Short mmCIF file of C-alpha atoms in Angstrom, two decimals:
data_model
loop_
_atom_site.label_atom_id
_atom_site.label_comp_id
_atom_site.label_asym_id
_atom_site.label_seq_id
_atom_site.Cartn_x
_atom_site.Cartn_y
_atom_site.Cartn_z
CA MET A 1 0.00 0.00 0.00
CA LYS A 2 1.27 3.47 -0.85
CA ILE A 3 2.47 5.53 2.12
CA ASN A 4 0.92 8.99 2.39
CA ILE A 5 2.13 10.58 5.65
CA GLY A 6 2.94 14.04 4.26
CA ILE A 7 6.62 13.29 3.61
CA PRO A 8 7.47 12.63 -0.06
CA GLU A 9 9.16 9.30 -0.83
CA GLU A 10 12.48 10.92 -1.76
CA GLU A 11 12.67 12.62 1.65
CA ARG A 12 11.50 9.46 3.49
CA SER A 13 14.25 7.51 1.76
CA ALA A 14 16.94 10.04 2.75
CA ILE A 15 15.69 10.18 6.33
CA SER A 16 15.61 6.40 6.65
CA GLU A 17 19.13 6.16 5.23
CA SER A 18 20.41 8.58 7.88
CA LEU A 19 18.52 6.64 10.56
CA ARG A 20 20.12 3.38 9.38
CA LYS A 21 23.49 4.97 10.14
CA LEU A 22 22.26 6.12 13.54
CA LEU A 23 20.91 2.66 14.30
CA ALA A 24 24.16 1.00 13.23
CA ASP A 25 26.26 3.36 15.35
CA THR A 26 23.93 2.91 18.32
CA TYR A 27 23.99 -0.87 18.01
CA THR A 28 27.78 -1.00 17.61
CA LEU A 29 28.23 1.28 20.63
CA TYR A 30 25.80 -0.93 22.58
CA GLN A 31 27.85 -4.04 21.79
CA LYS A 32 31.12 -2.29 22.66
CA THR A 33 29.75 -0.97 25.96
CA HIS A 34 28.28 -4.34 26.90
CA SER A 35 31.54 -6.16 26.17
CA TYR A 36 33.44 -3.57 28.24
CA HIS A 37 31.01 -4.26 31.10
CA TRP A 38 31.94 -7.94 30.92
CA ASN A 39 35.68 -7.43 30.53
CA VAL A 40 36.69 -4.37 32.57
CA THR A 41 39.39 -4.93 35.20
CA GLY A 42 41.44 -2.82 37.57
CA PRO A 43 40.91 -0.53 40.55
CA MET A 44 37.84 1.14 38.98
CA PHE A 45 36.19 -2.22 38.24
CA GLN A 46 33.04 -1.81 40.35
CA THR A 47 32.41 1.78 39.27
CA LEU A 48 32.95 1.08 35.57
CA HIS A 49 31.12 -2.25 35.62
CA LEU A 50 28.00 -0.51 36.96
CA LEU A 51 28.42 2.57 34.75
CA PHE A 52 28.81 0.47 31.63
CA MET A 53 25.69 -1.53 32.57
CA THR A 54 23.67 1.68 32.91
CA GLN A 55 24.98 2.88 29.54
CA TYR A 56 24.47 -0.34 27.60
CA THR A 57 20.94 -0.66 29.01
CA GLU A 58 20.12 2.85 27.79
CA LEU A 59 21.59 2.05 24.36
CA TRP A 60 19.64 -1.22 24.17
CA ASN A 61 16.43 0.69 24.88
CA ALA A 62 17.27 3.23 22.15
CA ILE A 63 17.70 0.66 19.38
CA ASP A 64 14.05 -0.28 18.98
CA PRO A 65 12.64 3.27 18.60
CA ILE A 66 15.23 4.07 15.92
CA ALA A 67 14.45 0.86 14.00
CA GLU A 68 10.71 1.43 14.36
CA ARG A 69 11.07 4.97 13.03
CA ILE A 70 12.76 3.55 9.93
CA ARG A 71 9.84 1.12 9.54
CA SER A 72 7.31 3.94 10.07
CA LEU A 73 8.87 5.72 7.11
CA GLY A 74 8.27 2.63 4.96
CA TYR A 75 11.76 1.12 4.86
CA PHE A 76 13.46 -1.90 6.38
CA ALA A 77 15.90 -1.62 9.27
CA PRO A 78 19.33 -3.25 8.93
CA MET A 79 19.09 -7.03 9.35
CA GLY A 80 22.41 -8.19 10.73
CA GLY A 81 26.02 -7.63 11.61
CA TRP A 82 27.17 -7.24 8.02
CA GLU A 83 24.66 -4.43 7.48
CA PHE A 84 25.50 -2.73 10.77
CA ALA A 85 29.19 -2.89 9.79
CA LYS A 86 28.33 -1.32 6.43
CA TYR A 87 26.58 1.66 8.05
CA SER A 88 28.48 2.13 11.34
CA SER A 89 31.22 4.69 11.81
CA ILE A 90 32.39 3.02 15.05
CA ALA A 91 35.21 0.48 14.83
CA GLU A 92 35.03 -2.75 16.77
CA ASP A 93 37.87 -3.68 19.13
CA LYS A 94 40.29 -6.42 18.12
CA GLU A 95 41.36 -7.06 21.73
CA VAL A 96 40.26 -6.12 25.23
CA PRO A 97 41.57 -2.65 26.11
CA LYS A 98 42.61 -1.47 29.58
CA ALA A 99 39.96 0.38 31.63
CA LYS A 100 41.12 3.92 30.76
CA GLU A 101 41.25 3.01 27.07
CA MET A 102 37.71 1.64 27.37
CA ILE A 103 36.55 4.99 28.72
CA LYS A 104 38.35 6.87 25.94
CA ASN A 105 36.87 4.54 23.31
CA LEU A 106 33.38 5.08 24.70
CA VAL A 107 33.84 8.86 24.62
CA GLU A 108 34.84 8.54 20.97
CA GLY A 109 31.92 6.18 20.29
CA ASN A 110 29.39 8.54 21.84
CA GLU A 111 30.88 11.44 19.91
CA ALA A 112 30.54 9.41 16.70
CA VAL A 113 26.85 8.82 17.46
CA ILE A 114 26.46 12.55 18.11
CA ARG A 115 27.95 13.39 14.70
CA THR A 116 25.74 10.78 13.01
CA ALA A 117 22.63 12.15 14.73
CA ARG A 118 23.53 15.72 13.75
CA ALA A 119 23.99 14.65 10.13
CA ALA A 120 20.48 13.17 10.20
CA TYR A 121 18.94 16.55 11.01
CA ALA A 122 19.21 17.94 7.47
CA PRO A 123 17.14 15.23 5.75
CA ALA A 124 14.62 15.21 8.62
CA GLU A 125 14.24 18.98 8.43
CA LYS A 126 13.92 18.89 4.64
CA GLY A 127 11.14 16.31 4.98
CA ASN A 128 9.44 18.29 7.76
CA ASP A 129 9.65 15.10 9.84
CA GLN A 130 9.01 16.23 13.41
CA ALA A 131 8.96 12.68 14.82
CA THR A 132 12.49 11.99 13.57
CA LEU A 133 13.67 15.43 14.70
CA ASP A 134 12.33 14.69 18.19
CA LEU A 135 14.06 11.30 18.25
CA LEU A 136 17.34 12.89 17.14
CA THR A 137 17.12 15.59 19.81
CA GLN A 138 16.58 12.98 22.51
CA ARG A 139 19.55 10.92 21.30
CA LEU A 140 21.82 13.99 21.12
CA ASP A 141 20.97 14.97 24.69
CA ILE A 142 21.76 11.50 26.03
CA HIS A 143 25.00 10.99 24.07
CA GLU A 144 26.34 14.46 24.84
CA LYS A 145 25.71 13.92 28.56
CA THR A 146 27.25 10.43 28.44
CA ALA A 147 30.36 11.71 26.62
CA TRP A 148 30.77 14.49 29.21
CA MET A 149 30.49 12.05 32.11
CA LEU A 150 32.99 9.65 30.55
CA ARG A 151 35.43 12.49 29.76
CA SER A 152 35.19 13.54 33.42
CA LEU A 153 36.53 10.13 34.46
CA LEU A 154 39.68 10.75 32.43
CA GLU A 155 40.60 13.99 34.19
CA GLU A 156 43.31 13.86 36.86
#
């Protein structure tokens, strides 16, 4: 059935493409944060273990609304790891980093999500897509706050 929600197909396509990137970055950051939760060691273990759990839980809860927004626009969400890898701007780790490196990597990961979300504004604004703009604003707020808190852990 043809979709008629007041956003032309060309704009819906561009918006969904930008949301695929946001979903892939969010999912990759979720996996990274969850694996850091499992593998962190050192004197900050308890603090970081709990912090990472809070962060990966928030990321997990963000994945579904992003994917459902893509579906609401009439497109399919990425289906698996190969597709997330295609769209994500966040590199996976090849080995388990030390705790401070984990924090630094998560700052960089959150900043990558922030850049991806900001890049999605233009197509959403062009399509007059308030629902996507609202979603992007919520994600920016969370990732900017998370990056600030993680950066604070790195200060001496």
